[in-house]
Coordinates of C-alpha atoms in Angstrom, one line a residue:
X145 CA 34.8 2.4 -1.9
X146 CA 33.3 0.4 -4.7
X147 CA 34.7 -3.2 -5.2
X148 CA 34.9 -4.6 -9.0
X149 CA 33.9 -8.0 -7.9
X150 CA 30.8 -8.9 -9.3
X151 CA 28.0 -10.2 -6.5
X152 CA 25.4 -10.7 -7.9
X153 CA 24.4 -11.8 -11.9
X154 CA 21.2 -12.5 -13.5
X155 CA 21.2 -14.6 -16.9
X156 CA 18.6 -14.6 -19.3
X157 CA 15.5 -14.3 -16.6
X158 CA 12.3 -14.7 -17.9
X159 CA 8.7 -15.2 -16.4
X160 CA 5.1 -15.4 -18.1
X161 CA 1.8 -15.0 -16.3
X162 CA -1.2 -15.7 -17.9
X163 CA -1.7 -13.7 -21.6
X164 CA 1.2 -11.5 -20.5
X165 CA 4.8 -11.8 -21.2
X166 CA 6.5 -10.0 -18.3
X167 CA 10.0 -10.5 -18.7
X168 CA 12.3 -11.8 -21.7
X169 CA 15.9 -12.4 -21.3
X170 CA 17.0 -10.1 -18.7
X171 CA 20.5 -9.8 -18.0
X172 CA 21.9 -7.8 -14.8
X173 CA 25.1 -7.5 -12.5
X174 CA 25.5 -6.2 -9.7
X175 CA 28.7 -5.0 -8.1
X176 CA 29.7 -5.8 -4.5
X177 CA 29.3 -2.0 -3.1
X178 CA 27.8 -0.4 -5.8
X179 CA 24.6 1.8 -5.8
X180 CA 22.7 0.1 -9.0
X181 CA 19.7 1.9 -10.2
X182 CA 17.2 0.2 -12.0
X183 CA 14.7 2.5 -14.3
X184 CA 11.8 1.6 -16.4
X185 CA 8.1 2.6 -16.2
X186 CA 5.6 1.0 -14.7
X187 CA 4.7 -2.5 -16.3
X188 CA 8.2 -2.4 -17.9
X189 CA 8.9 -5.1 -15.3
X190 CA 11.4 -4.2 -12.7
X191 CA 8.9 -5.1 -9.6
X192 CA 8.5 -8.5 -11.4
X193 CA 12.5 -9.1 -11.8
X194 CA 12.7 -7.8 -7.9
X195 CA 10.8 -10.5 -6.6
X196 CA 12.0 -13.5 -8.6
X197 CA 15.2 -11.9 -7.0
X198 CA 14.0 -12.4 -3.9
X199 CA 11.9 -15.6 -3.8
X200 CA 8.6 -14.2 -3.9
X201 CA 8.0 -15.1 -7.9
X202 CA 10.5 -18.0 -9.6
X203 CA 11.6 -17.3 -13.1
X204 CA 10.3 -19.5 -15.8
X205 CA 14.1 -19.2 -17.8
X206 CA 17.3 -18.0 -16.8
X207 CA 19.8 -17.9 -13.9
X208 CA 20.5 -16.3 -11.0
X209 CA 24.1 -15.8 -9.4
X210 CA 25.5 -15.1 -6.3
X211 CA 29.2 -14.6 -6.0
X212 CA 29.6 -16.4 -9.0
X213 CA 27.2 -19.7 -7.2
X214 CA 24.1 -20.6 -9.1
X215 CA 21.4 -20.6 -6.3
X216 CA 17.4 -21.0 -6.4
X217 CA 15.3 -19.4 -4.4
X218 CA 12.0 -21.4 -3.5
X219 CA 10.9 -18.5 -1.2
X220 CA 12.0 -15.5 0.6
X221 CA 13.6 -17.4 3.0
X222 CA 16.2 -18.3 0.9
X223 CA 17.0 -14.8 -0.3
X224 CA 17.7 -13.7 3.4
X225 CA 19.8 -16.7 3.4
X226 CA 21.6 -15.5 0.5
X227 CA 22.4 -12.4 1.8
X228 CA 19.6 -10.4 -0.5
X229 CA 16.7 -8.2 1.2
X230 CA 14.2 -6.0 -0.4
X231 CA 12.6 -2.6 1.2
X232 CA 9.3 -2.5 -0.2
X233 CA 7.7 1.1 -0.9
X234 CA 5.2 -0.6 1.3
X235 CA 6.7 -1.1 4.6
X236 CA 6.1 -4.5 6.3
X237 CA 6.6 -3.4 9.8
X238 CA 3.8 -4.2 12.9
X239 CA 2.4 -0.8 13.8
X240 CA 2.0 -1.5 17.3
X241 CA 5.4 -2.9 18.2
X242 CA 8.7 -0.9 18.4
X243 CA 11.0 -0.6 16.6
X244 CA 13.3 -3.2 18.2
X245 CA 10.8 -5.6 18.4
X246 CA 10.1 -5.5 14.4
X247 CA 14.0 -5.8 13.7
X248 CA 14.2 -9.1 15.7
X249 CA 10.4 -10.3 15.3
X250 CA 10.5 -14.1 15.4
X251 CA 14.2 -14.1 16.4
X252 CA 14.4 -12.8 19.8
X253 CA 17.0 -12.8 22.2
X254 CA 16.2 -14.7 25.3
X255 CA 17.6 -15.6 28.7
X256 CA 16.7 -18.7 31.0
X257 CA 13.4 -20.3 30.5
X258 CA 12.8 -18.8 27.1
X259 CA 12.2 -15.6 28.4
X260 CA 12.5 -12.2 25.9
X261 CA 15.8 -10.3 26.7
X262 CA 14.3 -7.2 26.0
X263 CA 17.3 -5.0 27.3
X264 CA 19.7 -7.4 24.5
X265 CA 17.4 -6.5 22.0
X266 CA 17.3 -2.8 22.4
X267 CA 21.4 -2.7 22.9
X268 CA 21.1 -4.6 19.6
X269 CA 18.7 -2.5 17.5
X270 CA 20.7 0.9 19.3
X271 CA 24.0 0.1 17.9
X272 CA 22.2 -0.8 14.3
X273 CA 20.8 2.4 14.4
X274 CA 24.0 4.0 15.8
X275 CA 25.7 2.5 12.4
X276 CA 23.3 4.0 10.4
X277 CA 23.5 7.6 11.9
X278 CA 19.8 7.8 13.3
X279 CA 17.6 8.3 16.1
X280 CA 14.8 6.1 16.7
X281 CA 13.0 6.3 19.5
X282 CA 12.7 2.3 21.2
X283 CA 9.9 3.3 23.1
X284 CA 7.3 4.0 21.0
X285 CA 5.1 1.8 18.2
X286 CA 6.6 2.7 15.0
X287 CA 3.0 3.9 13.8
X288 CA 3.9 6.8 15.8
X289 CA 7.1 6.9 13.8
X290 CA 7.7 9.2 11.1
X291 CA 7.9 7.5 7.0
X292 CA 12.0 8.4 7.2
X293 CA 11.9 6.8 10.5
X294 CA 10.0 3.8 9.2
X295 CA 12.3 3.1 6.2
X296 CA 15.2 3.4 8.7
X297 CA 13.7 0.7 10.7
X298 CA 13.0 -1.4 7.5
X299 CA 17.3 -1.2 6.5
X300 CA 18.1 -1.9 10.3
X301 CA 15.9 -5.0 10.0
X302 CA 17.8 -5.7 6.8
X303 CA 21.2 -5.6 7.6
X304 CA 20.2 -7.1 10.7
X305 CA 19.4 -10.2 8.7
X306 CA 23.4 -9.6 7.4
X307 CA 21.7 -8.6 4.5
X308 CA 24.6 -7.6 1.4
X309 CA 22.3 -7.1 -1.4
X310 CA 19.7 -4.1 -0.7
X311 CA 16.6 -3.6 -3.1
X312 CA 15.1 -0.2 -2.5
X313 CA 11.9 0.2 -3.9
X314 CA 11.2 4.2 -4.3
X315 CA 12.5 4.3 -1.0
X316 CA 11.8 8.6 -1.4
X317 CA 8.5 8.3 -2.3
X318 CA 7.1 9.7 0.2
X319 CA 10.1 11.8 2.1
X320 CA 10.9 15.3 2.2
X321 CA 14.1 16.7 0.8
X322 CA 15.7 16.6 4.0
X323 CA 14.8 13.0 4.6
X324 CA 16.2 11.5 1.2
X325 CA 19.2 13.3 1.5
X326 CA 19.6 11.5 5.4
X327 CA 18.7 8.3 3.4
X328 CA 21.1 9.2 0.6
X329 CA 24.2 9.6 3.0
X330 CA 23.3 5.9 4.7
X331 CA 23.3 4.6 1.3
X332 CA 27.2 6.3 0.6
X333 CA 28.3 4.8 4.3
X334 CA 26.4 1.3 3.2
X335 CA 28.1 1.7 -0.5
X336 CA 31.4 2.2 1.4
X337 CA 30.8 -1.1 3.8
X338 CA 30.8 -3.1 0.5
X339 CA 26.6 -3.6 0.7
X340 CA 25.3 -3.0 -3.0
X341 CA 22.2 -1.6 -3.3
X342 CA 19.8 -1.7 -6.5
X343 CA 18.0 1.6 -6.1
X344 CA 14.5 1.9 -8.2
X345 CA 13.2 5.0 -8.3
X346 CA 11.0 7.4 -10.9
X347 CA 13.1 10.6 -9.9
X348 CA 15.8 10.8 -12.5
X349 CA 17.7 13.5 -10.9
X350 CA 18.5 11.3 -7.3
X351 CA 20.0 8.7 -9.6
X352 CA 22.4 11.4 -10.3
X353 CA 22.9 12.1 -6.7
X354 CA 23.8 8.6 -5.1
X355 CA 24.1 5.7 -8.0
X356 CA 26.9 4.5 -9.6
X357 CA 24.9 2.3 -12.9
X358 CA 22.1 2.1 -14.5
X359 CA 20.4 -0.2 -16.0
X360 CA 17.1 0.3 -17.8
X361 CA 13.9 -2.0 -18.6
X362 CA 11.3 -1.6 -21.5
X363 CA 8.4 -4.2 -21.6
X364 CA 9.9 -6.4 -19.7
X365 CA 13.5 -6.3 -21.5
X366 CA 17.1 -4.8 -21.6
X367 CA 16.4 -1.3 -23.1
X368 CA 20.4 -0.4 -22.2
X369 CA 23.1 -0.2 -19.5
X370 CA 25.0 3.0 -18.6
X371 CA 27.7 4.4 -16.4
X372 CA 26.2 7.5 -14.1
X373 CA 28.7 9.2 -15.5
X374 CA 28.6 8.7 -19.0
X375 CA 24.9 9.6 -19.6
X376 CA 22.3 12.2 -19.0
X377 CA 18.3 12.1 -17.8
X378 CA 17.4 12.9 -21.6
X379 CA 19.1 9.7 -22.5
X380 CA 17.6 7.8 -20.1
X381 CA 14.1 9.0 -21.0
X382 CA 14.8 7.8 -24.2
X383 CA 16.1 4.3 -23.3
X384 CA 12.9 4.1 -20.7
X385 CA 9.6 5.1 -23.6
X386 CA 11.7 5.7 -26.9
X387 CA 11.8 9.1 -26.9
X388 CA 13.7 12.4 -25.7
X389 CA 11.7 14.4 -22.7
X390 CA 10.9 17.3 -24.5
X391 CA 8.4 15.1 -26.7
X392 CA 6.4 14.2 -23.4
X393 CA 5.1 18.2 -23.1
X394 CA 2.3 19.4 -25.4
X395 CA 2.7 22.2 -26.9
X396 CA 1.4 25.5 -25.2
X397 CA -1.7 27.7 -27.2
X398 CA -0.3 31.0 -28.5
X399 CA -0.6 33.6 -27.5
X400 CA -1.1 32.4 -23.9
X401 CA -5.1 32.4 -22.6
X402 CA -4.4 35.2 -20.4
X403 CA -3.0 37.5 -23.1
X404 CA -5.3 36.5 -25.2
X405 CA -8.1 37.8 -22.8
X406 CA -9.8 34.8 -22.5
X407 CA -12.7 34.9 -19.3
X408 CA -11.4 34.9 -15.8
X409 CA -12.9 31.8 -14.5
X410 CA -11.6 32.0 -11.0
X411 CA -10.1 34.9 -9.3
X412 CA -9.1 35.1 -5.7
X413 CA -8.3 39.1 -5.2
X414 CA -7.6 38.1 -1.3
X415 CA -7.0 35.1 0.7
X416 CA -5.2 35.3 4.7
X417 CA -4.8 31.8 5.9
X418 CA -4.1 32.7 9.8
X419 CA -4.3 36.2 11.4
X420 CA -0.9 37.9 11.3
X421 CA -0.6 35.6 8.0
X422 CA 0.4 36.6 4.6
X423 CA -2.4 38.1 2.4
X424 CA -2.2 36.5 -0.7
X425 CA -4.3 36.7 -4.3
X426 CA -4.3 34.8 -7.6
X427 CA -6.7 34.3 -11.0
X428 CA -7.2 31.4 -13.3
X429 CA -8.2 31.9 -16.9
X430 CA -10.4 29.8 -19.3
X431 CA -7.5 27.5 -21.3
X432 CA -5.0 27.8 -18.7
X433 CA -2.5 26.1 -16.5
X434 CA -1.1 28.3 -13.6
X435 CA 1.5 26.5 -11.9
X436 CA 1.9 26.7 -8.0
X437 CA 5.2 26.3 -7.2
X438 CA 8.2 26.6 -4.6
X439 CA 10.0 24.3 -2.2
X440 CA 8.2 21.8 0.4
X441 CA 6.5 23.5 3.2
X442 CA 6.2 27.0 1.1
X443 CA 2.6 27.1 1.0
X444 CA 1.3 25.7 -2.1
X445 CA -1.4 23.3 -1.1
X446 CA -2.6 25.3 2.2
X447 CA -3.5 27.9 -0.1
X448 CA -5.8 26.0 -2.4
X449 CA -7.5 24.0 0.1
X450 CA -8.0 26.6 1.8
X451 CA -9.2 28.5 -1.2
X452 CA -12.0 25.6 -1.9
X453 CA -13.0 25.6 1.5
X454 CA -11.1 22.0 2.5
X455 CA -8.5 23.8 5.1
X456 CA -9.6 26.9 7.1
X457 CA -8.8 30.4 6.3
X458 CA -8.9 33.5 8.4
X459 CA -10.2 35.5 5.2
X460 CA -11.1 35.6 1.8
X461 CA -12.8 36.7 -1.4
X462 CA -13.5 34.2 -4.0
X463 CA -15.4 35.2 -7.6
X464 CA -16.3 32.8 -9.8
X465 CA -16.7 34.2 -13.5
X466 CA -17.0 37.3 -12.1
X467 CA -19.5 36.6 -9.3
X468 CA -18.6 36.5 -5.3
X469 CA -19.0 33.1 -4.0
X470 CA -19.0 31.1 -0.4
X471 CA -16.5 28.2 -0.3
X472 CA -16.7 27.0 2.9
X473 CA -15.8 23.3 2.4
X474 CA -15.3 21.4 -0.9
X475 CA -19.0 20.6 -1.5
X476 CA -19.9 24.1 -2.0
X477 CA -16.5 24.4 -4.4
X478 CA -18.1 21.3 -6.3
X479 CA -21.6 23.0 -6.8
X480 CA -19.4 26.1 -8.1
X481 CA -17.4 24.3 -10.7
X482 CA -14.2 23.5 -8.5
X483 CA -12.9 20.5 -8.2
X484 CA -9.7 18.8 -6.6
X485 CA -7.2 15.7 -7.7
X486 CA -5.3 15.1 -4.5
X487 CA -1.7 14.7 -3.5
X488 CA -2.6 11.1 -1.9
X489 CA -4.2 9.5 -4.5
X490 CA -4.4 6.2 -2.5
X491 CA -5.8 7.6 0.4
X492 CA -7.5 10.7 -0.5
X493 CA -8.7 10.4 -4.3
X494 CA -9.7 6.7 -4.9
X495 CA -11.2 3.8 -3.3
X496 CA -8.2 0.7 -4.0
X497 CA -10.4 -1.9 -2.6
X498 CA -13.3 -1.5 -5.1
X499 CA -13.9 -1.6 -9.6
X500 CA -12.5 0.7 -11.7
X501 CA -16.6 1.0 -12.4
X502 CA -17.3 2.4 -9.3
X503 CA -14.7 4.6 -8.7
X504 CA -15.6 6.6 -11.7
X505 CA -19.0 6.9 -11.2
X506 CA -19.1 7.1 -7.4
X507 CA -20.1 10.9 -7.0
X508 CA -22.3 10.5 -10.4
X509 CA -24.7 7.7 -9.2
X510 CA -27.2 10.1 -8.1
X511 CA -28.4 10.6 -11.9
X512 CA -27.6 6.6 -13.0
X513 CA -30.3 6.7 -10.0
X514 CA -34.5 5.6 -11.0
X515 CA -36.8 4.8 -8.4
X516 CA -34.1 4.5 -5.5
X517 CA -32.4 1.7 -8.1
X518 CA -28.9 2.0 -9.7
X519 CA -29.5 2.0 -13.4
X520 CA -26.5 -0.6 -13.7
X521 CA -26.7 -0.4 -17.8
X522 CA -26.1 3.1 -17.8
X523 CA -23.4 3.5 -15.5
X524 CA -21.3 1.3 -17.1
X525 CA -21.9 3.0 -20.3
X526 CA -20.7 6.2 -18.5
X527 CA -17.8 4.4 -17.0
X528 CA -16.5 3.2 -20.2
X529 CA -16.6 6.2 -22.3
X530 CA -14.7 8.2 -19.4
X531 CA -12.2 5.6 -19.0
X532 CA -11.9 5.6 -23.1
X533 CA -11.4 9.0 -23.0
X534 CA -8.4 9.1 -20.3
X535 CA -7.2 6.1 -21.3
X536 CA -7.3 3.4 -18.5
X537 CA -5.3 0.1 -19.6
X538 CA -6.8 -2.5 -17.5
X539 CA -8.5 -5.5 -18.3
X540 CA -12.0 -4.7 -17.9
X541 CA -13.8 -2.0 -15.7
X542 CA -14.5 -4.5 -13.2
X543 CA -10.6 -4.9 -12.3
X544 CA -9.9 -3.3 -8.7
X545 CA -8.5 0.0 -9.0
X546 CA -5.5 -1.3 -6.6
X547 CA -3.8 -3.8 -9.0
X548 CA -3.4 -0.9 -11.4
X549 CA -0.1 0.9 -12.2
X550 CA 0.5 4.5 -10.5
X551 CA -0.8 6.2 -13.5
X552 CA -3.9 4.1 -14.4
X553 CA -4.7 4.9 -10.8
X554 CA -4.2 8.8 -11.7
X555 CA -6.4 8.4 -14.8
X556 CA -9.2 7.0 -13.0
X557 CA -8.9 9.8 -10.7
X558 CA -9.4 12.3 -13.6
X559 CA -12.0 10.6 -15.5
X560 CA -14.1 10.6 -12.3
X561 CA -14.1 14.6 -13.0
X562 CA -14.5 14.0 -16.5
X563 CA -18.0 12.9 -15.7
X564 CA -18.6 16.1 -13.3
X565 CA -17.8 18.1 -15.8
X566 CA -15.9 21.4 -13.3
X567 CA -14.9 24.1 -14.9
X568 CA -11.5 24.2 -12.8
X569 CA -9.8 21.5 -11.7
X570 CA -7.0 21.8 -9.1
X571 CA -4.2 19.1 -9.9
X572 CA -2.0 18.8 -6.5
X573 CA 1.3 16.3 -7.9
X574 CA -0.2 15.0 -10.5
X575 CA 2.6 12.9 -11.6
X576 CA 4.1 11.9 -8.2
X577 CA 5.3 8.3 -8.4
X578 CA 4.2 7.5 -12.0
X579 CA 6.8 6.7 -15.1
X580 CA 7.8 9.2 -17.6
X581 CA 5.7 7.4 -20.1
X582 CA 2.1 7.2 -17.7
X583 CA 3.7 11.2 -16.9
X584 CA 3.3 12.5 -21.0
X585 CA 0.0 10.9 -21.2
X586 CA -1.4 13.0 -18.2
X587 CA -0.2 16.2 -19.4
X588 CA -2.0 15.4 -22.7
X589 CA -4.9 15.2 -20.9
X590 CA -4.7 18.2 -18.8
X591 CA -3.8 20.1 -22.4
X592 CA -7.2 18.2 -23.7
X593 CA -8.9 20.0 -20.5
X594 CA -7.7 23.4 -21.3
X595 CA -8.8 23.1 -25.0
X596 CA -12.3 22.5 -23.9
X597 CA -12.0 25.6 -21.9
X598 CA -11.7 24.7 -18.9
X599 CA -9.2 26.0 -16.2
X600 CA -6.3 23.9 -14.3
X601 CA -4.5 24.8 -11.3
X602 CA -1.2 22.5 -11.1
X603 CA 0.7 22.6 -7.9
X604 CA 3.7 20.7 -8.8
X605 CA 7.0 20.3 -6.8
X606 CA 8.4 18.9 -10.0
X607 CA 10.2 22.0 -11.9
X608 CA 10.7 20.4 -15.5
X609 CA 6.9 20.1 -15.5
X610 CA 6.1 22.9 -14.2
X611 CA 8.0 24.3 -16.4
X612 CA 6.9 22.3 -19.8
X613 CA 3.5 22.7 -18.5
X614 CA 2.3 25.9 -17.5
X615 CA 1.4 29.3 -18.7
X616 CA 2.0 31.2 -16.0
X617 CA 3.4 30.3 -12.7
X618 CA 2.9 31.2 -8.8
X619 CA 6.0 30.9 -6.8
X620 CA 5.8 30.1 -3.3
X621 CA 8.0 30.8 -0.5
X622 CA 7.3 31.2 3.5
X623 CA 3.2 31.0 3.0
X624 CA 3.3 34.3 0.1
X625 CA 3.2 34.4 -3.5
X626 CA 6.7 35.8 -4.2
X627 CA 6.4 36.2 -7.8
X628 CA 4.4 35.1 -11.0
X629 CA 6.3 34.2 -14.0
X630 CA 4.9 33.8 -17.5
X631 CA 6.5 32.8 -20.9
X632 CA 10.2 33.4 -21.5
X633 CA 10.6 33.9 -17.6
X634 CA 9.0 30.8 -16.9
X635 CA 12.8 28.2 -16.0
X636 CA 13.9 26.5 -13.3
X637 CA 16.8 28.9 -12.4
X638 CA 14.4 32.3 -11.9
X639 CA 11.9 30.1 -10.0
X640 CA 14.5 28.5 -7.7
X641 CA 15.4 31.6 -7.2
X642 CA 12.3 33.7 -6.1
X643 CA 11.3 30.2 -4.1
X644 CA 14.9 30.3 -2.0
X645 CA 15.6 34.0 -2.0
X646 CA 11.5 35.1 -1.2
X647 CA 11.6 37.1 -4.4
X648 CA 15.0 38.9 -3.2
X649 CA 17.1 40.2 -6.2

């Protein structure tokens, strides 16, 4: 049960790095046993106020406070100290030692002559784990781990460390349903062992389901404080960019492309993943967005990659404007106008490690190309106007690509096909992990893509978007298209329902 006793209090925090202010003033106070979320979007500075919390950055002004003592943190160190530890969305674990072994790394228990007492350290990290609820298996690397099982580790390490202040950095980033709601209910039994938590995170709806306050930043200052109770996610859109969520969805062409007989530009009359599977067909129109949607697991994704040739598929017919065509991996989509934005935009859709520059034009060089020489003038040129067009804030095109925000990231990622120039353009969570402000900037630009006439396919397991987004939508559920909704029909409760009832009345 939450305690009114303050723990932890921040006063007037403020940091500069070079030609950027990053935070001014920040006030924030923390509860001992409360689950605090902290919203903004990216660049509005929470990451920045999380590690001057926790020694990594110190502020330039301001105080920080921890059961009503002043204390300065010259490093990390002295945040442990303190009681404070920080989860980072990426994990800081050794991939080939278990999971003991990373709780008590550089602390372990010994017996005579300094050896390891690697039977105290398991009984250790087993009755951490047997607090928290979960399994871990202690005999395996934790690369062979799953992400939920990770991030338990990462919290048993924690609280290992007598840790009473938790930062959890979009801890369910990368978890299924099932897995955030495990995390969720080690949260409540933490909440109820008086450990407060600040919980950052860009889903709006799980601050609903496990936070008690909120406060929100806006370039790199108070934008407000609210109660969980007292408030709504349209309000706190507001407070995060300045205006309600509705304003972040272009407006749809009327009458839809579809009605309006626009050209088919893709249409997929039959597609059977696996024998014995589900037999399956779809279409895309010129100026349209068909939305794939349904729960995790229902098929979405395995069907379009499977479509373009990137994942098997026992059968299928595929026309493009009217004309049968071979897909049988994504090169041959490419050469037919098909082209794919991945889930993983990290690991599948960009290079981190190298220029914004180069990232762009990577798959375009070939025509940049004169006598077997890169003509340097011209792909910058190219480079540029793509990343006008999308809008990359960064400071030059030289910056890498993985010191950019979540959304700049995506934006490179789409002017990259900007410069192809595909005719259909398959958008697998385009939004995941980006701010509401970085989110209304990429649906203007997949509207922008329509209007030229081309054709988007957006599989999305976010319903508001789906929702604000598309003209017709595809719902999944067990591996078949259960039902296709367009206009009026297309809201959240008739597409929950066809994804959890398989279409069942």
């Amino acid at each position: 049960m939450n305690d009114t006793a303050e723990m932890l209090r921040l006063e007037g925090v403020s940091k500069r790095f070079p030609g950027v202010q990053a935070l001014s003033g920040i006030d924030l106070s923390i509860r001992k046993g409360e689950v605090h979320a902290l919203l903004g979007e990216n660049g509005a500075g929470k990451s920045t106020l999380m590690k001057i919390l926790c020694g990594i950055h110190q502020a330039d002004e301001g105080r920080i406070y921890i059961d009503g003592s002043e204390r300065r943190f010259a490093g990390y160190a002295d945040a442990i100290a303190a009681g404070v530890g920080i989860i980072f969305q990426e994990f800081s674990l050794i991939p080939h030692l278990d999971a003991a072994e990373n709780i008590f790394l550089g602390r372990y228990p010994t017996r005579r002559f300094g050896l390891i007492d690697k039977a105290a350290m398991r009984r250790a990290a087993r009755q951490l784990f047997d607090e928290l609820g979960v399994r871990i298996d202690l005999r395996v690397p934790v690369c062979r781990l799953s992400v939920a099982q990770q991030q338990f580790v990462e919290i048993g390490k924690a609280l290992s460390l007598k840790a009473r202040l938790l930062v959890l950095d979009e801890p369910t980033a990368t978890l299924t349903p099932n897995e955030a709601d495990h995390l969720f209910r080690i949260m409540r039994s933490l909440r109820e062992r008086g450990v407060a938590m600040i919980f950052i995170s860009h889903h709006l709806d799980e601050i609903f389901e496990v936070c008690d306050r909120i406060s929100v930043l806006r370039d790199g200052a108070n934008a407000g404080h609210a109660e969980v109770g007292a408030t709504d996610i349209d309000a706190l859109v507001e407070m995060m960019v300045g205006r309600r969520i509705e304003q972040s969805f272009p407006p749809k062409p009327q009458p839809a492309p579809h009605a309006a007989g626009a050209r088919k530009l893709l249409e997929v009359p039959a597609i059977q993943l696996a024998k014995g599977g589900p037999v399956n067909a779809f279409e895309l129109h010129a100026g349209e967005i068909l939305g794939f949607a349904g729960l995790v697991g229902s098929g979405r994704t395995e069907l379009a990659l499977g479509m373009m040739g990137a994942d098997r598929a026992h059968r299928k017919t595929v026309l493009r404007n009217g004309a049968p065509v071979r897909l049988d991996d994504p090169t041959q989509a490419l050469s037919h106008g098909i082209g794919l934005l991945p889930e993983s935009r990290k690991v599948q859709g960009l290079i981190t490690d190298f220029t914004i520059r180069f990232n762009i034009t990577l798959n375009n060089l070939g025509r940049h190309r004169r006598a077997g020489l890169v003509r340097e003038g011209a792909e910058k040129r190219e480079a540029a106007e793509l990343a006008r067009r999308v809008g990359v804030k960064a400071p030059d095109l030289e910056t890498r690509v993985a010191t950019l925000s979540g959304g700049n990231q995506q934006k490179v990622v789409i002017a990259r096909w900007l410069g192809h120039d595909r005719e259909v353009l398959i958008f697998d969570e385009p939004t995941r992990g980006i701010d509401v402000g970085a989110k209304a900037e990429i649906y203007a630009l997949m509207r922008e893509l329509t209007r030229q006439g081309k054709a988007v396919l957006m599989i999305s397991s976010e319903l508001p978007e789906i929702v604000g987004m598309c003209d017709r939508v595809a719902v999944f559920s067990g591996g078949s298209i259960v039902a296709t909704l367009e206009g009026a029909s297309i809201h959240s409760g008739d597409i929950m329902r066809h994804a959890t009832t398989g279409g069942s009345p």
